[in-house]
PDB file of C-alpha atoms in Angstrom:
ATOM      1  CA  UNK A   4     -24.577-175.288 -23.698  1.00  0.00           C
ATOM      2  CA  UNK A   5     -27.455-174.647 -21.833  1.00  0.00           C
ATOM      3  CA  UNK A   6     -29.389-177.197 -20.214  1.00  0.00           C
ATOM      4  CA  UNK A   7     -32.643-177.096 -19.240  1.00  0.00           C
ATOM      5  CA  UNK A   8     -33.749-173.716 -21.258  1.00  0.00           C
ATOM      6  CA  UNK A   9     -36.304-171.149 -19.577  1.00  0.00           C
ATOM      7  CA  UNK A  10     -38.245-168.263 -20.335  1.00  0.00           C
ATOM      8  CA  UNK A  11     -35.886-166.626 -18.683  1.00  0.00           C
ATOM      9  CA  UNK A  12     -33.013-167.596 -20.648  1.00  0.00           C
ATOM     10  CA  UNK A  13     -34.481-165.666 -23.450  1.00  0.00           C
ATOM     11  CA  UNK A  14     -32.877-162.524 -25.094  1.00  0.00           C
ATOM     12  CA  UNK A  15     -29.093-160.836 -26.267  1.00  0.00           C
ATOM     13  CA  UNK A  16     -26.176-163.078 -26.754  1.00  0.00           C
ATOM     14  CA  UNK A  17     -22.619-161.804 -27.491  1.00  0.00           C
ATOM     15  CA  UNK A  18     -19.186-162.987 -27.928  1.00  0.00           C
ATOM     16  CA  UNK A  19     -16.633-161.252 -25.331  1.00  0.00           C
ATOM     17  CA  UNK A  20     -13.188-161.954 -24.948  1.00  0.00           C
ATOM     18  CA  UNK A  21     -11.226-161.053 -21.592  1.00  0.00           C
ATOM     19  CA  UNK A  22      -7.725-160.765 -21.269  1.00  0.00           C
ATOM     20  CA  UNK A  23      -5.298-160.622 -17.710  1.00  0.00           C
ATOM     21  CA  UNK A  24      -4.414-157.172 -18.413  1.00  0.00           C
ATOM     22  CA  UNK A  25      -7.516-156.491 -18.670  1.00  0.00           C
ATOM     23  CA  UNK A  26      -8.396-156.064 -22.190  1.00  0.00           C
ATOM     24  CA  UNK A  27     -11.493-156.751 -23.262  1.00  0.00           C
ATOM     25  CA  UNK A  28     -12.867-157.136 -26.475  1.00  0.00           C
ATOM     26  CA  UNK A  29     -16.885-157.468 -27.392  1.00  0.00           C
ATOM     27  CA  UNK A  30     -17.954-158.930 -31.283  1.00  0.00           C
ATOM     28  CA  UNK A  31     -20.928-157.783 -32.497  1.00  0.00           C
ATOM     29  CA  UNK A  32     -23.734-158.178 -33.590  1.00  0.00           C
ATOM     30  CA  UNK A  33     -25.328-159.724 -30.861  1.00  0.00           C
ATOM     31  CA  UNK A  34     -27.241-163.066 -30.955  1.00  0.00           C
ATOM     32  CA  UNK A  35     -30.996-163.122 -29.742  1.00  0.00           C
ATOM     33  CA  UNK A  36     -32.122-166.434 -27.910  1.00  0.00           C
ATOM     34  CA  UNK A  37     -36.045-166.566 -28.401  1.00  0.00           C
ATOM     35  CA  UNK A  38     -37.497-169.386 -25.939  1.00  0.00           C
ATOM     36  CA  UNK A  39     -40.594-170.992 -27.209  1.00  0.00           C
ATOM     37  CA  UNK A  40     -43.313-173.157 -25.544  1.00  0.00           C
ATOM     38  CA  UNK A  41     -42.080-176.907 -25.450  1.00  0.00           C
ATOM     39  CA  UNK A  42     -43.664-178.794 -28.688  1.00  0.00           C
ATOM     40  CA  UNK A  43     -42.078-181.750 -28.882  1.00  0.00           C
ATOM     41  CA  UNK A  44     -44.804-184.822 -27.976  1.00  0.00           C
ATOM     42  CA  UNK A  45     -44.683-188.091 -26.744  1.00  0.00           C
ATOM     43  CA  UNK A  46     -47.284-190.596 -28.092  1.00  0.00           C
ATOM     44  CA  UNK A  47     -48.356-193.944 -26.863  1.00  0.00           C
ATOM     45  CA  UNK A  48     -48.543-196.502 -29.364  1.00  0.00           C
ATOM     46  CA  UNK A  49     -52.440-198.287 -30.150  1.00  0.00           C
ATOM     47  CA  UNK A  50     -52.929-201.576 -28.645  1.00  0.00           C
ATOM     48  CA  UNK A  51     -55.926-203.833 -28.734  1.00  0.00           C
ATOM     49  CA  UNK A  52     -56.827-204.496 -24.889  1.00  0.00           C
ATOM     50  CA  UNK A  53     -58.355-207.593 -24.410  1.00  0.00           C
ATOM     51  CA  UNK A  54     -60.581-208.671 -21.176  1.00  0.00           C
ATOM     52  CA  UNK A  55     -58.286-211.058 -19.656  1.00  0.00           C
ATOM     53  CA  UNK A  56     -55.366-211.008 -22.458  1.00  0.00           C
ATOM     54  CA  UNK A  57     -52.308-209.109 -21.263  1.00  0.00           C
ATOM     55  CA  UNK A  58     -51.048-206.150 -23.218  1.00  0.00           C
ATOM     56  CA  UNK A  59     -48.164-203.965 -23.592  1.00  0.00           C
ATOM     57  CA  UNK A  60     -48.741-200.457 -24.437  1.00  0.00           C
ATOM     58  CA  UNK A  61     -45.645-198.065 -25.251  1.00  0.00           C
ATOM     59  CA  UNK A  62     -45.231-194.645 -24.548  1.00  0.00           C
ATOM     60  CA  UNK A  63     -42.338-193.216 -27.009  1.00  0.00           C
ATOM     61  CA  UNK A  64     -40.765-190.027 -27.156  1.00  0.00           C
ATOM     62  CA  UNK A  65     -38.457-188.887 -30.249  1.00  0.00           C
ATOM     63  CA  UNK A  66     -35.718-186.094 -29.810  1.00  0.00           C
ATOM     64  CA  UNK A  67     -32.748-184.728 -31.011  1.00  0.00           C
ATOM     65  CA  UNK A  68     -31.722-183.381 -27.980  1.00  0.00           C
ATOM     66  CA  UNK A  69     -29.034-184.865 -26.122  1.00  0.00           C
ATOM     67  CA  UNK A  70     -28.739-182.858 -23.183  1.00  0.00           C
ATOM     68  CA  UNK A  71     -30.750-183.742 -19.637  1.00  0.00           C
ATOM     69  CA  UNK A  72     -32.681-186.516 -20.639  1.00  0.00           C
ATOM     70  CA  UNK A  73     -36.450-186.572 -20.403  1.00  0.00           C
ATOM     71  CA  UNK A  74     -38.547-188.750 -17.979  1.00  0.00           C
ATOM     72  CA  UNK A  75     -41.292-190.764 -18.951  1.00  0.00           C
ATOM     73  CA  UNK A  76     -43.935-192.324 -16.277  1.00  0.00           C
ATOM     74  CA  UNK A  77     -47.121-194.094 -16.243  1.00  0.00           C
ATOM     75  CA  UNK A  78     -50.157-192.671 -14.072  1.00  0.00           C
ATOM     76  CA  UNK A  79     -52.262-195.732 -14.034  1.00  0.00           C
ATOM     77  CA  UNK A  80     -55.803-196.244 -11.388  1.00  0.00           C
ATOM     78  CA  UNK A  81     -54.959-197.939  -8.070  1.00  0.00           C
ATOM     79  CA  UNK A  82     -56.548-201.071  -9.249  1.00  0.00           C
ATOM     80  CA  UNK A  83     -54.551-201.537 -12.087  1.00  0.00           C
ATOM     81  CA  UNK A  84     -51.592-204.047 -11.673  1.00  0.00           C
ATOM     82  CA  UNK A  85     -49.041-203.694 -14.422  1.00  0.00           C
ATOM     83  CA  UNK A  86     -45.217-203.466 -14.753  1.00  0.00           C
ATOM     84  CA  UNK A  87     -43.175-201.031 -16.336  1.00  0.00           C
ATOM     85  CA  UNK A  88     -39.995-201.024 -18.190  1.00  0.00           C
ATOM     86  CA  UNK A  89     -38.247-198.292 -19.809  1.00  0.00           C
ATOM     87  CA  UNK A  90     -35.535-198.376 -23.285  1.00  0.00           C
ATOM     88  CA  UNK A  91     -33.292-195.499 -24.810  1.00  0.00           C
ATOM     89  CA  UNK A  92     -32.137-196.239 -28.618  1.00  0.00           C
ATOM     90  CA  UNK A  93     -30.064-194.225 -30.886  1.00  0.00           C
ATOM     91  CA  UNK A  94     -30.831-194.060 -34.429  1.00  0.00           C
ATOM     92  CA  UNK A  95     -28.753-191.111 -35.898  1.00  0.00           C
ATOM     93  CA  UNK A  96     -28.924-187.967 -34.057  1.00  0.00           C
ATOM     94  CA  UNK A  97     -32.309-189.258 -32.545  1.00  0.00           C
ATOM     95  CA  UNK A  98     -32.702-190.401 -29.604  1.00  0.00           C
ATOM     96  CA  UNK A  99     -35.679-192.828 -28.680  1.00  0.00           C
ATOM     97  CA  UNK A 100     -37.406-193.211 -24.924  1.00  0.00           C
ATOM     98  CA  UNK A 101     -39.721-195.588 -24.497  1.00  0.00           C
ATOM     99  CA  UNK A 102     -41.809-196.671 -21.796  1.00  0.00           C
ATOM    100  CA  UNK A 103     -43.614-199.926 -21.567  1.00  0.00           C
ATOM    101  CA  UNK A 104     -46.830-200.670 -19.191  1.00  0.00           C
ATOM    102  CA  UNK A 105     -47.709-204.623 -19.087  1.00  0.00           C
ATOM    103  CA  UNK A 106     -50.971-205.242 -17.514  1.00  0.00           C
ATOM    104  CA  UNK A 107     -53.818-207.692 -17.724  1.00  0.00           C
ATOM    105  CA  UNK A 108     -57.101-205.568 -18.099  1.00  0.00           C
ATOM    106  CA  UNK A 109     -60.053-206.783 -16.379  1.00  0.00           C
ATOM    107  CA  UNK A 110     -63.885-205.297 -17.278  1.00  0.00           C
ATOM    108  CA  UNK A 111     -63.629-203.291 -14.210  1.00  0.00           C
ATOM    109  CA  UNK A 112     -61.083-201.499 -15.903  1.00  0.00           C
ATOM    110  CA  UNK A 113     -62.850-200.241 -18.854  1.00  0.00           C
ATOM    111  CA  UNK A 114     -63.571-196.494 -19.377  1.00  0.00           C
ATOM    112  CA  UNK A 115     -60.627-195.664 -16.617  1.00  0.00           C
ATOM    113  CA  UNK A 116     -57.831-193.337 -18.119  1.00  0.00           C
ATOM    114  CA  UNK A 117     -54.192-194.725 -18.297  1.00  0.00           C
ATOM    115  CA  UNK A 118     -51.745-191.700 -18.799  1.00  0.00           C
ATOM    116  CA  UNK A 119     -48.081-191.330 -19.699  1.00  0.00           C
ATOM    117  CA  UNK A 120     -46.518-188.572 -18.662  1.00  0.00           C
ATOM    118  CA  UNK A 121     -43.189-186.679 -20.145  1.00  0.00           C
ATOM    119  CA  UNK A 122     -40.776-184.485 -17.623  1.00  0.00           C
ATOM    120  CA  UNK A 123     -37.997-182.240 -18.253  1.00  0.00           C
ATOM    121  CA  UNK A 124     -37.027-180.120 -14.940  1.00  0.00           C
ATOM    122  CA  UNK A 125     -38.563-177.096 -16.052  1.00  0.00           C
ATOM    123  CA  UNK A 126     -41.310-178.622 -18.622  1.00  0.00           C
ATOM    124  CA  UNK A 127     -44.039-181.318 -18.507  1.00  0.00           C
ATOM    125  CA  UNK A 128     -46.599-182.724 -21.108  1.00  0.00           C
ATOM    126  CA  UNK A 129     -49.171-185.859 -20.812  1.00  0.00           C
ATOM    127  CA  UNK A 130     -50.981-188.135 -23.010  1.00  0.00           C
ATOM    128  CA  UNK A 131     -54.078-189.961 -22.062  1.00  0.00           C
ATOM    129  CA  UNK A 132     -55.579-193.502 -23.043  1.00  0.00           C
ATOM    130  CA  UNK A 133     -58.868-194.319 -22.223  1.00  0.00           C
ATOM    131  CA  UNK A 134     -58.944-197.730 -21.316  1.00  0.00           C
ATOM    132  CA  UNK A 135     -61.357-199.751 -23.419  1.00  0.00           C
ATOM    133  CA  UNK A 136     -61.615-202.915 -22.809  1.00  0.00           C
ATOM    134  CA  UNK A 137     -62.791-205.402 -25.433  1.00  0.00           C
ATOM    135  CA  UNK A 138     -64.743-208.357 -23.903  1.00  0.00           C
ATOM    136  CA  UNK A 139     -67.078-211.174 -25.655  1.00  0.00           C
ATOM    137  CA  UNK A 140     -71.007-210.467 -25.304  1.00  0.00           C
ATOM    138  CA  UNK A 141     -72.191-211.867 -21.908  1.00  0.00           C
ATOM    139  CA  UNK A 142     -75.977-211.263 -19.669  1.00  0.00           C
ATOM    140  CA  UNK A 143     -77.815-211.865 -22.350  1.00  0.00           C
ATOM    141  CA  UNK A 144     -81.662-211.019 -21.202  1.00  0.00           C
ATOM    142  CA  UNK A 145     -84.784-211.664 -23.207  1.00  0.00           C
ATOM    143  CA  UNK A 146     -88.010-209.455 -22.092  1.00  0.00           C
ATOM    144  CA  UNK A 147     -91.300-209.195 -23.809  1.00  0.00           C
ATOM    145  CA  UNK A 148     -94.073-206.826 -23.548  1.00  0.00           C
ATOM    146  CA  UNK A 149     -95.868-209.924 -22.639  1.00  0.00           C
ATOM    147  CA  UNK A 150     -95.573-211.587 -18.981  1.00  0.00           C
ATOM    148  CA  UNK A 151     -92.552-214.079 -19.136  1.00  0.00           C
ATOM    149  CA  UNK A 152     -93.006-217.237 -16.763  1.00  0.00           C
ATOM    150  CA  UNK A 153     -90.167-219.367 -16.794  1.00  0.00           C
ATOM    151  CA  UNK A 154     -89.316-218.725 -20.056  1.00  0.00           C
ATOM    152  CA  UNK A 155     -91.807-218.996 -21.621  1.00  0.00           C
ATOM    153  CA  UNK A 156     -95.187-216.995 -22.953  1.00  0.00           C
ATOM    154  CA  UNK A 157     -98.674-217.154 -23.557  1.00  0.00           C
ATOM    155  CA  UNK A 158     -99.971-215.372 -26.766  1.00  0.00           C
ATOM    156  CA  UNK A 159    -103.721-215.732 -27.968  1.00  0.00           C
ATOM    157  CA  UNK A 160    -104.185-216.587 -31.167  1.00  0.00           C
ATOM    158  CA  UNK A 161    -104.404-213.642 -33.474  1.00  0.00           C
ATOM    159  CA  UNK A 162    -102.800-211.517 -31.326  1.00  0.00           C
ATOM    160  CA  UNK A 163     -99.344-209.686 -31.526  1.00  0.00           C
ATOM    161  CA  UNK A 164     -96.081-209.730 -29.359  1.00  0.00           C
ATOM    162  CA  UNK A 165     -92.776-208.795 -29.552  1.00  0.00           C
ATOM    163  CA  UNK A 166     -89.773-210.297 -27.700  1.00  0.00           C
ATOM    164  CA  UNK A 167     -86.485-208.344 -27.248  1.00  0.00           C
ATOM    165  CA  UNK A 168     -82.821-209.431 -26.961  1.00  0.00           C
ATOM    166  CA  UNK A 169     -80.444-207.794 -25.342  1.00  0.00           C
ATOM    167  CA  UNK A 170     -76.526-208.383 -24.564  1.00  0.00           C
ATOM    168  CA  UNK A 171     -73.208-206.616 -23.160  1.00  0.00           C
ATOM    169  CA  UNK A 172     -70.484-206.875 -25.497  1.00  0.00           C
ATOM    170  CA  UNK A 173     -67.654-204.439 -26.741  1.00  0.00           C
ATOM    171  CA  UNK A 174     -67.342-204.362 -29.580  1.00  0.00           C
ATOM    172  CA  UNK A 175     -70.862-204.653 -30.458  1.00  0.00           C
ATOM    173  CA  UNK A 176     -72.477-207.857 -31.188  1.00  0.00           C
ATOM    174  CA  UNK A 177     -74.155-209.163 -34.243  1.00  0.00           C
ATOM    175  CA  UNK A 178     -77.571-210.347 -32.934  1.00  0.00           C
ATOM    176  CA  UNK A 179     -80.071-213.061 -34.724  1.00  0.00           C
ATOM    177  CA  UNK A 180     -83.605-214.289 -33.745  1.00  0.00           C
ATOM    178  CA  UNK A 181     -83.910-218.034 -35.318  1.00  0.00           C
ATOM    179  CA  UNK A 182     -86.880-220.150 -34.658  1.00  0.00           C
ATOM    180  CA  UNK A 183     -87.234-223.858 -36.174  1.00  0.00           C
ATOM    181  CA  UNK A 184     -83.752-222.912 -37.316  1.00  0.00           C
ATOM    182  CA  UNK A 185     -85.030-220.457 -39.447  1.00  0.00           C
ATOM    183  CA  UNK A 186     -83.943-216.537 -38.972  1.00  0.00           C
ATOM    184  CA  UNK A 187     -86.347-214.679 -38.530  1.00  0.00           C
ATOM    185  CA  UNK A 188     -84.331-211.210 -37.813  1.00  0.00           C
ATOM    186  CA  UNK A 189     -80.830-210.058 -37.862  1.00  0.00           C
ATOM    187  CA  UNK A 190     -79.281-206.806 -36.648  1.00  0.00           C
ATOM    188  CA  UNK A 191     -75.271-205.989 -37.215  1.00  0.00           C
ATOM    189  CA  UNK A 192     -73.406-204.080 -34.394  1.00  0.00           C
ATOM    190  CA  UNK A 193     -76.056-203.556 -32.151  1.00  0.00           C
ATOM    191  CA  UNK A 194     -76.585-204.827 -28.278  1.00  0.00           C
ATOM    192  CA  UNK A 195     -80.713-205.017 -29.190  1.00  0.00           C
ATOM    193  CA  UNK A 196     -82.768-206.611 -31.447  1.00  0.00           C
ATOM    194  CA  UNK A 197     -86.682-207.129 -31.408  1.00  0.00           C
ATOM    195  CA  UNK A 198     -88.868-209.420 -32.847  1.00  0.00           C
ATOM    196  CA  UNK A 199     -92.194-208.207 -33.887  1.00  0.00           C
ATOM    197  CA  UNK A 200     -94.768-210.873 -34.736  1.00  0.00           C
ATOM    198  CA  UNK A 201     -97.507-208.742 -35.872  1.00  0.00           C
ATOM    199  CA  UNK A 202    -100.538-211.879 -35.826  1.00  0.00           C
ATOM    200  CA  UNK A 203     -99.982-214.704 -33.749  1.00  0.00           C
ATOM    201  CA  UNK A 204    -101.311-217.884 -35.430  1.00  0.00           C
ATOM    202  CA  UNK A 205    -100.405-221.805 -34.014  1.00  0.00           C
ATOM    203  CA  UNK A 206     -97.548-222.132 -36.537  1.00  0.00           C
ATOM    204  CA  UNK A 207     -95.733-219.947 -34.820  1.00  0.00           C
ATOM    205  CA  UNK A 208     -95.579-221.858 -31.418  1.00  0.00           C
ATOM    206  CA  UNK A 209     -91.763-222.991 -30.112  1.00  0.00           C
ATOM    207  CA  UNK A 210     -89.032-221.836 -29.216  1.00  0.00           C
ATOM    208  CA  UNK A 211     -87.094-218.935 -29.929  1.00  0.00           C
ATOM    209  CA  UNK A 212     -83.195-218.820 -30.044  1.00  0.00           C
ATOM    210  CA  UNK A 213     -81.060-215.334 -29.851  1.00  0.00           C
ATOM    211  CA  UNK A 214     -77.332-215.570 -30.589  1.00  0.00           C
ATOM    212  CA  UNK A 215     -75.459-212.849 -29.769  1.00  0.00           C
ATOM    213  CA  UNK A 216     -71.467-212.806 -31.153  1.00  0.00           C
ATOM    214  CA  UNK A 217     -68.529-210.744 -31.696  1.00  0.00           C
ATOM    215  CA  UNK A 218     -64.769-211.200 -32.413  1.00  0.00           C
ATOM    216  CA  UNK A 219     -64.488-212.491 -29.347  1.00  0.00           C
ATOM    217  CA  UNK A 220     -67.205-214.914 -28.452  1.00  0.00           C
ATOM    218  CA  UNK A 221     -70.937-215.700 -28.830  1.00  0.00           C
ATOM    219  CA  UNK A 222     -73.490-216.494 -26.467  1.00  0.00           C
ATOM    220  CA  UNK A 223     -77.191-217.685 -26.624  1.00  0.00           C
ATOM    221  CA  UNK A 224     -80.630-217.675 -25.062  1.00  0.00           C
ATOM    222  CA  UNK A 225     -84.446-219.092 -25.985  1.00  0.00           C
ATOM    223  CA  UNK A 226     -87.910-218.493 -24.697  1.00  0.00           C
ATOM    224  CA  UNK A 227     -90.940-220.788 -25.748  1.00  0.00           C
ATOM    225  CA  UNK A 228     -94.090-218.925 -27.313  1.00  0.00           C
ATOM    226  CA  UNK A 229     -97.465-220.907 -26.586  1.00  0.00           C
ATOM    227  CA  UNK A 230    -100.140-219.928 -28.616  1.00  0.00           C
ATOM    228  CA  UNK A 231    -103.799-220.221 -26.800  1.00  0.00           C
ATOM    229  CA  UNK A 232    -106.796-220.615 -28.914  1.00  0.00           C
ATOM    230  CA  UNK A 233    -109.114-217.565 -29.112  1.00  0.00           C
ATOM    231  CA  UNK A 234    -112.788-218.810 -28.184  1.00  0.00           C
ATOM    232  CA  UNK A 235    -114.243-215.535 -29.287  1.00  0.00           C
ATOM    233  CA  UNK A 236    -113.376-216.701 -32.830  1.00  0.00           C
ATOM    234  CA  UNK A 237    -113.940-220.172 -32.422  1.00  0.00           C
ATOM    235  CA  UNK A 238    -116.749-220.678 -30.051  1.00  0.00           C
ATOM    236  CA  UNK A 239    -117.105-222.622 -26.560  1.00  0.00           C
ATOM    237  CA  UNK A 240    -114.904-225.996 -26.930  1.00  0.00           C
ATOM    238  CA  UNK A 241    -116.517-229.011 -27.463  1.00  0.00           C
ATOM    239  CA  UNK A 242    -118.145-231.033 -24.408  1.00  0.00           C
ATOM    240  CA  UNK A 243    -118.874-234.808 -24.378  1.00  0.00           C
ATOM    241  CA  UNK A 244    -122.142-233.348 -22.896  1.00  0.00           C
ATOM    242  CA  UNK A 245    -123.552-232.409 -26.356  1.00  0.00           C
ATOM    243  CA  UNK A 246    -123.022-235.992 -27.795  1.00  0.00           C
ATOM    244  CA  UNK A 247    -124.253-237.970 -24.854  1.00  0.00           C
ATOM    245  CA  UNK A 248    -127.050-236.035 -24.723  1.00  0.00           C
ATOM    246  CA  UNK A 249    -128.102-236.056 -28.650  1.00  0.00           C
ATOM    247  CA  UNK A 250    -127.767-240.447 -27.939  1.00  0.00           C
ATOM    248  CA  UNK A 251    -130.071-240.607 -25.101  1.00  0.00           C
ATOM    249  CA  UNK A 252    -132.414-238.374 -27.313  1.00  0.00           C
ATOM    250  CA  UNK A 253    -132.320-240.708 -30.082  1.00  0.00           C
ATOM    251  CA  UNK A 254    -132.693-243.329 -27.950  1.00  0.00           C
ATOM    252  CA  UNK A 255    -136.306-242.450 -26.724  1.00  0.00           C
ATOM    253  CA  UNK A 256    -137.486-240.503 -29.439  1.00  0.00           C
ATOM    254  CA  UNK A 257    -136.346-242.659 -32.968  1.00  0.00           C
ATOM    255  CA  UNK A 258    -137.966-239.994 -35.373  1.00  0.00           C
ATOM    256  CA  UNK A 259    -135.504-237.283 -34.099  1.00  0.00           C
ATOM    257  CA  UNK A 260    -133.851-235.035 -36.457  1.00  0.00           C
ATOM    258  CA  UNK A 261    -130.836-232.983 -35.936  1.00  0.00           C
ATOM    259  CA  UNK A 262    -129.433-230.466 -37.768  1.00  0.00           C
ATOM    260  CA  UNK A 263    -126.237-228.992 -36.493  1.00  0.00           C
ATOM    261  CA  UNK A 264    -124.864-225.527 -38.011  1.00  0.00           C
ATOM    262  CA  UNK A 265    -121.194-223.560 -36.959  1.00  0.00           C
ATOM    263  CA  UNK A 266    -117.770-224.580 -35.719  1.00  0.00           C
ATOM    264  CA  UNK A 267    -116.900-226.218 -32.375  1.00  0.00           C
ATOM    265  CA  UNK A 268    -113.481-227.132 -30.680  1.00  0.00           C
ATOM    266  CA  UNK A 269    -113.075-230.813 -30.356  1.00  0.00           C
ATOM    267  CA  UNK A 270    -110.296-232.866 -29.195  1.00  0.00           C
ATOM    268  CA  UNK A 271    -106.837-232.915 -31.444  1.00  0.00           C
ATOM    269  CA  UNK A 272    -108.216-229.708 -32.927  1.00  0.00           C
ATOM    270  CA  UNK A 273    -110.820-231.034 -35.265  1.00  0.00           C
ATOM    271  CA  UNK A 274    -113.635-229.418 -36.557  1.00  0.00           C
ATOM    272  CA  UNK A 275    -117.345-229.998 -36.783  1.00  0.00           C
ATOM    273  CA  UNK A 276    -120.512-228.087 -36.892  1.00  0.00           C
ATOM    274  CA  UNK A 277    -122.350-227.029 -34.461  1.00  0.00           C
ATOM    275  CA  UNK A 278    -125.726-225.090 -33.420  1.00  0.00           C
ATOM    276  CA  UNK A 279    -127.742-227.536 -32.827  1.00  0.00           C
ATOM    277  CA  UNK A 280    -131.574-227.543 -33.579  1.00  0.00           C
ATOM    278  CA  UNK A 281    -133.310-230.775 -32.889  1.00  0.00           C
ATOM    279  CA  UNK A 282    -137.072-231.440 -34.129  1.00  0.00           C
ATOM    280  CA  UNK A 283    -139.651-233.723 -32.721  1.00  0.00           C
ATOM    281  CA  UNK A 284    -142.918-234.413 -34.357  1.00  0.00           C
ATOM    282  CA  UNK A 285    -142.190-231.006 -35.840  1.00  0.00           C
ATOM    283  CA  UNK A 286    -141.516-229.331 -32.425  1.00  0.00           C
ATOM    284  CA  UNK A 287    -138.177-227.569 -32.053  1.00  0.00           C
ATOM    285  CA  UNK A 288    -136.294-228.991 -29.427  1.00  0.00           C
ATOM    286  CA  UNK A 289    -133.121-227.524 -27.585  1.00  0.00           C
ATOM    287  CA  UNK A 290    -130.587-228.858 -25.264  1.00  0.00           C
TER     288      UNK A 290
END
């Protein structure tokens, strides 16, 4: 039996008998030993790694060689605390070596490597698992091309606006924009969602909620849109000065006739006719 075979062990072998009287007998043909690369591979059993939940990650090696036992070890980042347990089982002629790494993953470990190494005295191999930590949505933020002041946006009627909801999560979240309990936009498996309002009207006033959720949890945020009246479209705001002036003129000039055209903005968003023309004794009078 040859243990811990190396490439130097390759070559011809023959059976030879030697007696005390120095009689020697060689038996032919010779047997040639070929040493190939080490091809037996170990494997890391997949496991779902979730932030804050303890997980067992197994590294397994099967072999039919019952000579020198291999050594399985874990190489982990220094800031990844964990415990290791090793077992050996046999099923028929197959030996199974298993090493189990138990740890509680943290989000700061996301993307780091966990490596399982298999060693014999003369050869070794390794398998690496990227530490992919799954976690619920967090750090939701709402931004806009317009200026946001204390979670509120003021938009002039008739203009357009874009509000963007983004979140951090793994796996990616399903995002939804809602207004008055009505779904405005939705996306799946994406950590960003835009809501475009191409022509803002007074009906668009109110709170807009963004909800992000994946299989591990949900988070939401909101922003308020306030629609300002466009004075360029609706004329100057109504002023009580006009009504007061008209009453005074009518008091002094009972025969005064008033003709009003146009649109004025008045309290409670009421609309009336404007562009006042005044006539006294067939002479125009403006105020």
